[in-house]
PDB file of C-alpha atoms in Angstrom:
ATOM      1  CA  UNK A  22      19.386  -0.280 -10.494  1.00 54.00           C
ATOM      2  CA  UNK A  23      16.947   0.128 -13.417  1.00 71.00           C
ATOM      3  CA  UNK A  24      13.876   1.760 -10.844  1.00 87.00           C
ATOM      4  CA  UNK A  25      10.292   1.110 -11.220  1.00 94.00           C
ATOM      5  CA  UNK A  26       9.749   3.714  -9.032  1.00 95.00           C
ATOM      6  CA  UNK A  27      12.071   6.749  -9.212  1.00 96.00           C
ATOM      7  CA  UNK A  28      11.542   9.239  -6.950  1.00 95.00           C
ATOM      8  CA  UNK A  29      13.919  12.424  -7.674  1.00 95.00           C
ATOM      9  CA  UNK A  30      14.806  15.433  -5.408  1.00 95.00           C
ATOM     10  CA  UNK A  31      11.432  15.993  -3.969  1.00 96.00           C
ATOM     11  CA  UNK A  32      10.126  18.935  -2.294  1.00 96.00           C
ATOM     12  CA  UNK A  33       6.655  19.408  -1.227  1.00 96.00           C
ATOM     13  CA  UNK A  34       5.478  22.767   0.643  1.00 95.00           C
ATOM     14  CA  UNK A  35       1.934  23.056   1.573  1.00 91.00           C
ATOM     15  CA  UNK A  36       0.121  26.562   1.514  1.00 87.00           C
ATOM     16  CA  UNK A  37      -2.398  27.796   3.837  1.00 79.00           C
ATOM     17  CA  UNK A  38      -4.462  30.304   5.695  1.00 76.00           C
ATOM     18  CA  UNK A  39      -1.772  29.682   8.981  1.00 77.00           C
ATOM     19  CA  UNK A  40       1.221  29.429   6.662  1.00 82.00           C
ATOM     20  CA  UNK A  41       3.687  27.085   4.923  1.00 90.00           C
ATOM     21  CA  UNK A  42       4.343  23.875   5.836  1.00 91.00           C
ATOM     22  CA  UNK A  43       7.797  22.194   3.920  1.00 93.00           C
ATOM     23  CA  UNK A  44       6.365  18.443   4.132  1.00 94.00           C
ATOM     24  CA  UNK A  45       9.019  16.723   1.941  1.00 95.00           C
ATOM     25  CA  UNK A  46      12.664  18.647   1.223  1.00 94.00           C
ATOM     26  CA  UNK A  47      15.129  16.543  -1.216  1.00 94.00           C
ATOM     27  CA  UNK A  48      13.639  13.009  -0.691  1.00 94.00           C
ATOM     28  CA  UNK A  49      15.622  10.446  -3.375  1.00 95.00           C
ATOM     29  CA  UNK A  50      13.939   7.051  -3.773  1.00 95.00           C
ATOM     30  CA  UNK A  51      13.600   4.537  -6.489  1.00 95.00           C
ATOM     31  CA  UNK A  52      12.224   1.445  -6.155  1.00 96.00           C
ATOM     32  CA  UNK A  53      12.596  -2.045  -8.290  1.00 95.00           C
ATOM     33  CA  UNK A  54       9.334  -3.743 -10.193  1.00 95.00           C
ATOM     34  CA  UNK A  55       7.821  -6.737  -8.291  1.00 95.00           C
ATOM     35  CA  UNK A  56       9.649  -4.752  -4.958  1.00 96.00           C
ATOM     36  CA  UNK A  57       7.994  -5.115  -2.067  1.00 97.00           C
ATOM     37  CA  UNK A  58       9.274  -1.592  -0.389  1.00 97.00           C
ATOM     38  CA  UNK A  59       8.029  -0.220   3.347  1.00 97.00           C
ATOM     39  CA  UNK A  60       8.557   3.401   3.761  1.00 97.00           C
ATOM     40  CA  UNK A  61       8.766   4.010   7.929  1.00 96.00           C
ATOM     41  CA  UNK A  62       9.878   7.481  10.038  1.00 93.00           C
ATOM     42  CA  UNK A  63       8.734   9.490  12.697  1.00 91.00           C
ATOM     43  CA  UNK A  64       5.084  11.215  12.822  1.00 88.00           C
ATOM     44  CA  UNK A  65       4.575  13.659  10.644  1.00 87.00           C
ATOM     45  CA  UNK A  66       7.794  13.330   8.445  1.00 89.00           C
ATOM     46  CA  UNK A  67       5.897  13.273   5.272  1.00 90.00           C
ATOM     47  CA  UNK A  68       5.141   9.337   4.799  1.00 91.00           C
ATOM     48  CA  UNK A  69       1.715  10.297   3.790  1.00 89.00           C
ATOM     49  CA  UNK A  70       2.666  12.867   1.308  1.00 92.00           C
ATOM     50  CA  UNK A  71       5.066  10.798  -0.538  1.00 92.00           C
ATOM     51  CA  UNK A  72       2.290   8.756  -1.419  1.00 91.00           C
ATOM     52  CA  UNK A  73       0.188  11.940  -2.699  1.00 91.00           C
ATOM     53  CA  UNK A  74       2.909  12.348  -4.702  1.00 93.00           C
ATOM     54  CA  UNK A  75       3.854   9.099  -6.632  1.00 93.00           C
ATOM     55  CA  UNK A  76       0.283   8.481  -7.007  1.00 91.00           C
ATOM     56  CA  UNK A  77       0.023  11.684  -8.221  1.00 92.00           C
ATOM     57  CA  UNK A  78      -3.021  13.806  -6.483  1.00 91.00           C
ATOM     58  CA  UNK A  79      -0.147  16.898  -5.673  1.00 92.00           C
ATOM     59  CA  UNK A  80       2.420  18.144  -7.328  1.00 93.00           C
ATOM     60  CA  UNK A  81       6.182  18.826  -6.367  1.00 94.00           C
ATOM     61  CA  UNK A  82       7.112  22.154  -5.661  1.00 95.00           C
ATOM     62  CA  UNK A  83      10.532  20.643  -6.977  1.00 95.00           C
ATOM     63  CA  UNK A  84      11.894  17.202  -8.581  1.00 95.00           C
ATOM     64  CA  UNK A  85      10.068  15.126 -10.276  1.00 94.00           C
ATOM     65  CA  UNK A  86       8.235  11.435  -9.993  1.00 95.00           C
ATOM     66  CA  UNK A  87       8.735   8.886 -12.617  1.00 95.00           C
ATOM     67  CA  UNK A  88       6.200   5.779 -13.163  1.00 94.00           C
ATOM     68  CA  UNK A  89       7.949   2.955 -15.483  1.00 89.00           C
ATOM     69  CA  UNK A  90       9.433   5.611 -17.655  1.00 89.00           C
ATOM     70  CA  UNK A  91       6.698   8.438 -17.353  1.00 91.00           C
ATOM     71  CA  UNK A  92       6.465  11.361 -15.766  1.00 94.00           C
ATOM     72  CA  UNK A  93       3.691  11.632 -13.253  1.00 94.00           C
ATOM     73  CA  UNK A  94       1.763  14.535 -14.480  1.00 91.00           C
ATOM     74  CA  UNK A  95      -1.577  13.482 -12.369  1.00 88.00           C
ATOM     75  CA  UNK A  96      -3.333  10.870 -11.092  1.00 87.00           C
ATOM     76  CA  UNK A  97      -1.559   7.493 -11.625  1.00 86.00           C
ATOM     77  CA  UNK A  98      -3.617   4.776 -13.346  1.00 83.00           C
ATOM     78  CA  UNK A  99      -1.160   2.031 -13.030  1.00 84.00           C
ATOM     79  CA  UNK A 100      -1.426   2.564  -9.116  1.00 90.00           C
ATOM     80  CA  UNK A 101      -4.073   0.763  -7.208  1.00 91.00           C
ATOM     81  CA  UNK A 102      -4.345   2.217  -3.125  1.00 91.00           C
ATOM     82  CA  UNK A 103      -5.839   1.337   0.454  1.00 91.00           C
ATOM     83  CA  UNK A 104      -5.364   2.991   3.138  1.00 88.00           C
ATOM     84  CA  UNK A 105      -6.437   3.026   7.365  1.00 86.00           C
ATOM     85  CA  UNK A 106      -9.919   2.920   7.100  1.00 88.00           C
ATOM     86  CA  UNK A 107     -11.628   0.611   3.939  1.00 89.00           C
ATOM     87  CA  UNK A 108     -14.148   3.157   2.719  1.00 92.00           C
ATOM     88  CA  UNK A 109     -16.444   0.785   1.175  1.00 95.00           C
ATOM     89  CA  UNK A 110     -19.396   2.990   0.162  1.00 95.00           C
ATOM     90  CA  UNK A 111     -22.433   1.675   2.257  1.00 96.00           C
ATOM     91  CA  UNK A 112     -25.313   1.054  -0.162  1.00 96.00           C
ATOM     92  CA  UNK A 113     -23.006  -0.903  -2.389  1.00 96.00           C
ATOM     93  CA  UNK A 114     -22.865  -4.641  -1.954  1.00 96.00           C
ATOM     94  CA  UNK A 115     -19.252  -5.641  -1.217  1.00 97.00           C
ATOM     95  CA  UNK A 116     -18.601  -6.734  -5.039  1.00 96.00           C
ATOM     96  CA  UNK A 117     -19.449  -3.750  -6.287  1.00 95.00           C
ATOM     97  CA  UNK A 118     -17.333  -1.707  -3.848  1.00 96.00           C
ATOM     98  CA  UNK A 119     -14.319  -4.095  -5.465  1.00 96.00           C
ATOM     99  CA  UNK A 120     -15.684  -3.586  -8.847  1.00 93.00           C
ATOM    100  CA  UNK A 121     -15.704   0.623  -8.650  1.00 91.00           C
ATOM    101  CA  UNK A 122     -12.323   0.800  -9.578  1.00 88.00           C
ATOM    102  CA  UNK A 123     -13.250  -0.917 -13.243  1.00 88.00           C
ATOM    103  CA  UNK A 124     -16.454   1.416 -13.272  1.00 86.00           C
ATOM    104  CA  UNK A 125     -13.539   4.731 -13.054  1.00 81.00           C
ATOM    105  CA  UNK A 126     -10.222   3.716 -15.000  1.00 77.00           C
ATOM    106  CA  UNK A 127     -10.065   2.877 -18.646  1.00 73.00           C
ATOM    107  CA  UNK A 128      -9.748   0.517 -20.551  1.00 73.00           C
ATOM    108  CA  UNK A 129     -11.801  -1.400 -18.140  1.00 72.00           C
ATOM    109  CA  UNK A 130     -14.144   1.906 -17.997  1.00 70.00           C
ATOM    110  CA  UNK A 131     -15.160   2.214 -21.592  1.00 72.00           C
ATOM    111  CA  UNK A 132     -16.327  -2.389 -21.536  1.00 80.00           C
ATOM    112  CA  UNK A 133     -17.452  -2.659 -18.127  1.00 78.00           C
ATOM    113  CA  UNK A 134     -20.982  -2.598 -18.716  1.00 77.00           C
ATOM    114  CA  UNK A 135     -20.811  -5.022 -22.115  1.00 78.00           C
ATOM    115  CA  UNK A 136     -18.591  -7.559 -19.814  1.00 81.00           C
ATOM    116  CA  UNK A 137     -20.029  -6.931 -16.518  1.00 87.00           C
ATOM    117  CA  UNK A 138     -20.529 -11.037 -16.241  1.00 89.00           C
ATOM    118  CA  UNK A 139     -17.280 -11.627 -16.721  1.00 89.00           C
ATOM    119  CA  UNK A 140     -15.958  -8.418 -14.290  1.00 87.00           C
ATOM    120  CA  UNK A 141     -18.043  -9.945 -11.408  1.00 92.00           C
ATOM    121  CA  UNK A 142     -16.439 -13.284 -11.991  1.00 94.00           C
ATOM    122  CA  UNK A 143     -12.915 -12.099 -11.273  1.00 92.00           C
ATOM    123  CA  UNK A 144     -13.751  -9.969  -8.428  1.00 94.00           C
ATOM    124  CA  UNK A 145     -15.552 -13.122  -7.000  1.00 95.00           C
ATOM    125  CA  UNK A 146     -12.634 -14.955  -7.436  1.00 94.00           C
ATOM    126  CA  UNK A 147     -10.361 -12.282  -5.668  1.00 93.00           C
ATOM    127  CA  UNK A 148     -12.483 -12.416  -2.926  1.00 95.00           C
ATOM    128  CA  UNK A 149     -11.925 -16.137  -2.441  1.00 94.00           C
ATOM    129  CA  UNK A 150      -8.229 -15.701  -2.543  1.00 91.00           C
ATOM    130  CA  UNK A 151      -8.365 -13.188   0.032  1.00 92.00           C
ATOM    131  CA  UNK A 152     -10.875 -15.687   2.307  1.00 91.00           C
ATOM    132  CA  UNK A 153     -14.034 -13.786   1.412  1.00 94.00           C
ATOM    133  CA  UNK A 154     -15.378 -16.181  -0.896  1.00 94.00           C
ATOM    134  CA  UNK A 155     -19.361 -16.153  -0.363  1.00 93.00           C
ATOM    135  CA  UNK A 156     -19.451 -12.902   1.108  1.00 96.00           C
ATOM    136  CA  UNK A 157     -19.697 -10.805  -2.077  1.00 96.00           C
ATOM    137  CA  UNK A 158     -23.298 -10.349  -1.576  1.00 96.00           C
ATOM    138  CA  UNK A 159     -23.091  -8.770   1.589  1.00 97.00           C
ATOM    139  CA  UNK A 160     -22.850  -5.214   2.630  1.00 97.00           C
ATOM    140  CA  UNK A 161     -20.284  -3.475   4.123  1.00 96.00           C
ATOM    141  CA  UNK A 162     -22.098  -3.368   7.218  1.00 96.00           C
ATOM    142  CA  UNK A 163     -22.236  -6.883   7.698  1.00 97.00           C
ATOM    143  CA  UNK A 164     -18.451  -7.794   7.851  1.00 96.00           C
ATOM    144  CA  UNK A 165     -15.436  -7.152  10.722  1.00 94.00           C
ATOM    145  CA  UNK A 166     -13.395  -4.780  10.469  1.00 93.00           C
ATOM    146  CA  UNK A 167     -10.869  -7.616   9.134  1.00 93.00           C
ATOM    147  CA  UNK A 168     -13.197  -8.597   6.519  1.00 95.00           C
ATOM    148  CA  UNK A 169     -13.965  -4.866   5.310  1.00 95.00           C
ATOM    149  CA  UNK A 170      -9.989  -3.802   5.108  1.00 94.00           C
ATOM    150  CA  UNK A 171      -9.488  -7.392   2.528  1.00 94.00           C
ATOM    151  CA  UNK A 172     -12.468  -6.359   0.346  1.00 95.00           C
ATOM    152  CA  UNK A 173     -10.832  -3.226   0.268  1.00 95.00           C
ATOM    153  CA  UNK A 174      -7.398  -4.387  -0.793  1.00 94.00           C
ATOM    154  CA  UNK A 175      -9.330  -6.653  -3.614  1.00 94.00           C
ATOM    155  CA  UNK A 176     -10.783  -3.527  -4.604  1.00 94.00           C
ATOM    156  CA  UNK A 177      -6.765  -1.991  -4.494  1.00 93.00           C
ATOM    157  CA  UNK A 178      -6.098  -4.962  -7.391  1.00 93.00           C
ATOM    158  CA  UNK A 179      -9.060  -5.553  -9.516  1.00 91.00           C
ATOM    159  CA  UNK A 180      -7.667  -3.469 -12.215  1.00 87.00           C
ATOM    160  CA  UNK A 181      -4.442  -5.252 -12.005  1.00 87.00           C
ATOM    161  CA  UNK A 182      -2.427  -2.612 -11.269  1.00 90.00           C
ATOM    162  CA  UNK A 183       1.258  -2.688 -11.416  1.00 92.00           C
ATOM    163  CA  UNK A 184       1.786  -0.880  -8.002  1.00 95.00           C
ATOM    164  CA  UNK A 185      -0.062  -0.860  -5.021  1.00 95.00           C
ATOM    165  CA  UNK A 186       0.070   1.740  -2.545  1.00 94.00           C
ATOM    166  CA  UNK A 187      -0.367   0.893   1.310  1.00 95.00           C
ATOM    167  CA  UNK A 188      -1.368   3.557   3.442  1.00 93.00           C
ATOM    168  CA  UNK A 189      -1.298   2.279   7.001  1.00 92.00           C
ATOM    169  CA  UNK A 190      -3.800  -0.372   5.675  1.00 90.00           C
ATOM    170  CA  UNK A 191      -3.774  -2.683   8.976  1.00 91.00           C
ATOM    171  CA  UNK A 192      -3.504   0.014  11.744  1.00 89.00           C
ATOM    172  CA  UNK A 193      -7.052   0.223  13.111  1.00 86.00           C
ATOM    173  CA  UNK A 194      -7.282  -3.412  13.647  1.00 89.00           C
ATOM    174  CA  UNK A 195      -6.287  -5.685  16.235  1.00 91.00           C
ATOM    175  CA  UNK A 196      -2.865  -7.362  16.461  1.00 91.00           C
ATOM    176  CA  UNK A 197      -4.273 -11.025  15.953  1.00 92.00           C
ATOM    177  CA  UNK A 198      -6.152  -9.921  12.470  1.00 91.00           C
ATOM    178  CA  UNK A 199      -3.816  -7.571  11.553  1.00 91.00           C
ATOM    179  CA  UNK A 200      -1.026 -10.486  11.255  1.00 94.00           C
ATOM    180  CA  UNK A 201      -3.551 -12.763   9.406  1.00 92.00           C
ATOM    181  CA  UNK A 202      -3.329  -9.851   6.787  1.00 92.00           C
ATOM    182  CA  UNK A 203       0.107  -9.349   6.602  1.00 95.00           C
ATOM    183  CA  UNK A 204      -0.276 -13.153   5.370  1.00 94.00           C
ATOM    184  CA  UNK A 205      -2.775 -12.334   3.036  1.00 92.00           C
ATOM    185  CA  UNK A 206      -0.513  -9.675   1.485  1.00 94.00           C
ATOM    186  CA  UNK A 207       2.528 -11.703   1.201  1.00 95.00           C
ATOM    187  CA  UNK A 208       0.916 -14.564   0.059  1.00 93.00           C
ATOM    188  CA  UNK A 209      -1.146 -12.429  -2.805  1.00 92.00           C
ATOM    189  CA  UNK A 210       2.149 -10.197  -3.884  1.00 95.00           C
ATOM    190  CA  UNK A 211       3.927 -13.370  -4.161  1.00 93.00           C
ATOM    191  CA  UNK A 212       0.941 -14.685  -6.696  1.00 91.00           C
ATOM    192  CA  UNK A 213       0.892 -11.837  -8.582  1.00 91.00           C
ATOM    193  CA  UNK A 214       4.182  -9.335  -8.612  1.00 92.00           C
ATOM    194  CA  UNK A 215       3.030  -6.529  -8.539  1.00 94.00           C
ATOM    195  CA  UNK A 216       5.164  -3.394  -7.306  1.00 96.00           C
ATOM    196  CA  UNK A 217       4.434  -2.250  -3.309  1.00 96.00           C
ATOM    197  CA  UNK A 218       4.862   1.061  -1.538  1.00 96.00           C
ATOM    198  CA  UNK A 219       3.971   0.248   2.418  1.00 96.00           C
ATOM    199  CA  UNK A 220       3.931   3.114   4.846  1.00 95.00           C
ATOM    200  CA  UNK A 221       3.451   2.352   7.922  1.00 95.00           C
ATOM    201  CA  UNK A 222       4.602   2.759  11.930  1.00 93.00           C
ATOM    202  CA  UNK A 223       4.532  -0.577  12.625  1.00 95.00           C
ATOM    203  CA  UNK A 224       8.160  -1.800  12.191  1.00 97.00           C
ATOM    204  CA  UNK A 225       7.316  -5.326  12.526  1.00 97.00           C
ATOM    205  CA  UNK A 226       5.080  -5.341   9.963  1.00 97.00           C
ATOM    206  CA  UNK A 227       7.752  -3.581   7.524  1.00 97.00           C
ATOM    207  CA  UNK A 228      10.498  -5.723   8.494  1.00 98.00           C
ATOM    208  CA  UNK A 229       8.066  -8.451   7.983  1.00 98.00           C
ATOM    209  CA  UNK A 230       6.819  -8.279   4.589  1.00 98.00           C
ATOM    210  CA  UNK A 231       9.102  -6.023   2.535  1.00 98.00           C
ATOM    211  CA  UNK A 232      12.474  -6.532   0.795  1.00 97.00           C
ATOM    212  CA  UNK A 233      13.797  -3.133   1.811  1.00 97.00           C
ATOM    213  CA  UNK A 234      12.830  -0.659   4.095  1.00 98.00           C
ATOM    214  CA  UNK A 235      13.206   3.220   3.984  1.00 97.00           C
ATOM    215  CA  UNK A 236      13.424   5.445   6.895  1.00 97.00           C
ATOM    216  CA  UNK A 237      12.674   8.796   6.570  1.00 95.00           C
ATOM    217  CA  UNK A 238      13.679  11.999   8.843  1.00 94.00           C
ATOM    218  CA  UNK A 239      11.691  14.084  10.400  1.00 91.00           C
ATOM    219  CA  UNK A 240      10.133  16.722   8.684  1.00 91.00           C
ATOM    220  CA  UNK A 241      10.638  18.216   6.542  1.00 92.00           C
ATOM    221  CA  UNK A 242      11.058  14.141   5.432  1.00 93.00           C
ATOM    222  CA  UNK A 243      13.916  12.840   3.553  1.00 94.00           C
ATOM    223  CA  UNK A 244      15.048   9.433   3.091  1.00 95.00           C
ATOM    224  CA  UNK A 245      18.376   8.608   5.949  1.00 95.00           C
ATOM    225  CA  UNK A 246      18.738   5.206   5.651  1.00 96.00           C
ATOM    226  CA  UNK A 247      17.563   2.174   3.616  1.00 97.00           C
ATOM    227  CA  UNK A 248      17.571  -1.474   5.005  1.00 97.00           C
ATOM    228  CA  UNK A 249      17.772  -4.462   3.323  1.00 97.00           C
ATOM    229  CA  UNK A 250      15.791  -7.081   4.926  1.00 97.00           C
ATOM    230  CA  UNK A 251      17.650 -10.083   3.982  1.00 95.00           C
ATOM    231  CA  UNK A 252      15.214 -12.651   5.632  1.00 96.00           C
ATOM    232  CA  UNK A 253      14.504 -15.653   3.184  1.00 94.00           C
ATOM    233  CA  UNK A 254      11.462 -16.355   1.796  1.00 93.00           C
ATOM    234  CA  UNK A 255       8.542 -17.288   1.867  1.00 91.00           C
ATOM    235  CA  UNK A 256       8.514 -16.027   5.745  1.00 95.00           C
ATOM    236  CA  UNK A 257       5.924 -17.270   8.426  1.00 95.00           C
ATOM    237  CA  UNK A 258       4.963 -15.616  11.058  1.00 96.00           C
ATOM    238  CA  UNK A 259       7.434 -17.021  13.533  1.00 96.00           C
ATOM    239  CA  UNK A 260      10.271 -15.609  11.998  1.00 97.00           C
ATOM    240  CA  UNK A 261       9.183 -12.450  14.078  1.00 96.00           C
ATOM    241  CA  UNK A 262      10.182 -14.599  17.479  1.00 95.00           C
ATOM    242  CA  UNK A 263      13.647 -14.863  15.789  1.00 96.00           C
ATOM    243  CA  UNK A 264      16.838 -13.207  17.352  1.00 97.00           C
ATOM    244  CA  UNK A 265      17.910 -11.698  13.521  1.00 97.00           C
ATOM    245  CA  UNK A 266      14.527 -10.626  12.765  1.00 98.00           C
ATOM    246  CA  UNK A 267      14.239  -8.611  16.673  1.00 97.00           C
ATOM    247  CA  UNK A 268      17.663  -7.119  15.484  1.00 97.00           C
ATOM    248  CA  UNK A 269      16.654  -5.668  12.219  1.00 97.00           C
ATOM    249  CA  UNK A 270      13.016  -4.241  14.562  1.00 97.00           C
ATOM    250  CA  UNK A 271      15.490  -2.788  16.715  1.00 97.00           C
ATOM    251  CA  UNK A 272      17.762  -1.045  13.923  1.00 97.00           C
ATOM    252  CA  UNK A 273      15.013   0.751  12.772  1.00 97.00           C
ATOM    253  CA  UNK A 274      13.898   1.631  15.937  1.00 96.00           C
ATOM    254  CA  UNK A 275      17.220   2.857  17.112  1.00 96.00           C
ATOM    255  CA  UNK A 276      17.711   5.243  13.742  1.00 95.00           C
ATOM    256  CA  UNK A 277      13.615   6.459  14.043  1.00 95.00           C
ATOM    257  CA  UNK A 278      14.751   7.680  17.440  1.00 93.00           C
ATOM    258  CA  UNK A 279      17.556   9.574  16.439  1.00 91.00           C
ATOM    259  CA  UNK A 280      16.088  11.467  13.488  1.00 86.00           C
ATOM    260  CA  UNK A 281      13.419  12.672  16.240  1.00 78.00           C
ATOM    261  CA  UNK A 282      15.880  14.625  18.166  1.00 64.00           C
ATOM    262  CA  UNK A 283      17.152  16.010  15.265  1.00 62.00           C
TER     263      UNK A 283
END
C-alpha cells in the first residue's frame, strides 16, 4: 500500500521535573489518501501524542513521520485539526474564527487581505454545508455547543487541507448532537476526500465513520490490531442497530480490554 500517511517506528519519551514518561514505543502506521482512519485504545496509551506527532508540534525521540513523501520536520501545513473543545476566540465573529487559518498558513497568508471578499465567500459557503448558513455573523457566544464544534471543523477545512486531524472532536456533547455530526463528517469527507486521522473512545463512532480502525496498547502505545470496517457505504445511522455493525463494537471492545491488563 502506497501510504499517505506513513508512520515509522515511533518512539516518543516525554521529559520532566517528575521524570520520563515513554508515551509512544515502536508504533507502525500508514494510512491511504482519501482514508478515513480512527485511531482507538485505552486511556492514556498515547492517542493524543500520535497526533502531536504527524502534525508535527514534537518530535520523535526515534522513527520518523512521513507526509505525502516528506518528512515532517515541524508543523504540518497540509494538516487542518479540531479537537474536544472548539476554541473559537471570543471577540471574533464566527467567520472570522473559520477564516484564521487563511490569516496563518501561506499561500493563502501572503493574498488574504487583497481577496478577503472572495475568502469570506467560501467560508460562508462552508458554513451552509455544515447547517450554519446565516450564522456567520454571530459570536461564539451565541451558538450551542453543537453549533460551535461545526464552525470549528469549517475552520479545520478552509485551507483545504489534505488531512484532517480529529481529536476527540464530538466528546463533550450530547449523544443526540454528537450523531448529527458524525453525519456532517461523513457526508463532508465524502464531498471532498480529504485524508482523516480520528481518535477517539467512542467505538461507535469509529466503527461508524471510518474505513479502518487502529487499536493501540497501552502505554507505552503501539498499534495491536487494525480492523477493517467493511460496512458499505454511504452508511445511515441505523446501521449502528445492526447485528454486524454491534459485532465489529464488540471486537474492539473485547481487544481494548485485553491490552489493559497487559
Amino acid at each position: 500500500m502506497t501510504a499517505f500517511v506513513d508512520i515509522g517506528d515511533v518512539t516518543l519519551t516525554y521529559r520532566g521535573a517528575s521524570g520520563k514518561v515513554l508515551a509512544l514505543q515502536g508504533t507502525t502506521l500508514k494510512i491511504k489518501r482519501g482514508e478515513f482512519a480512527a485511531v482507538v485504545g485505552p486511556s492514556g496509551c498515547g492517542k493524543s501524542s500520535l497526533m502531536r506527532l504527524v502534525t508535527g508540534l514534537v518530535p520523535p525521540d526515534s522513527g520518523e513521520i512521513v507526509i505525502f513523501g516528506d518528512k515532517v520536520k515541524g508543523p504540518v501545513k497540509i494538516a487542518g485539526m479540531a479537537f474536544q473543545n472548539a476554541n473559537l476566540l471570543p471577540w471574533r465573529k464566527v467567520i472570522d474564527n473559520v477564516l484564521l487559518p487563511l490569516e496563518i498558513v501561506e499561500p493563502h497568508r501572503g493574498r488574504f487581505r487583497q481577496h478577503k471578499q472572495e475568502y469570506r465567500e467560501q467560508a460562508r459557503a462552508l458554513l451552509a454545508t455544515v447547517g450554519l448558513d446565516g450564522f456567520g455573523d454571530r459570536y461564539p457566544w451565541e451558538l450551542s455547543g453543537g453549533m460551535q464544534q461545526r464552525a470549528s471543523l469549517c475552520r479545520a477545512l478552509i485551507h483545504q487541507p489534505a488531512l484532517l486531524m480529529l481529536d476527540e472532536p464530538f466528546a463533550s456533547l450530547d449523544a443526540f448532537t454528537r450523531e448529527e455530526l458524525w453525519c456532517v463528517l461523513r457526508d463532508l469527507w465524502q464531498k471532498i476526500g480529504f485524508t482523516v486521522i480520528l481518535v477517539t473512545h467512542d467505538l461507535h463512532e469509529a466503527a461508524f465513520l471510518a474505513d479502518r480502525v487502529h487499536v493501540m496498547s497501552a502505554r507505552p502505545g503501539r498499534i495491536v490490531m487494525t480492523k477493517e470496517i467493511d460496512l458499505p457505504r454511504p452508511r445511515n445511522l441505523d446501521i449502528c442497530f445492526e447485528p454486524r455493525f454491534t459485532d465489529i463494537v464488540h471486537e474492539l471492545r473485547e481487544k481494548i480490554a485485553g491490552v489493559r491488563k497487559q
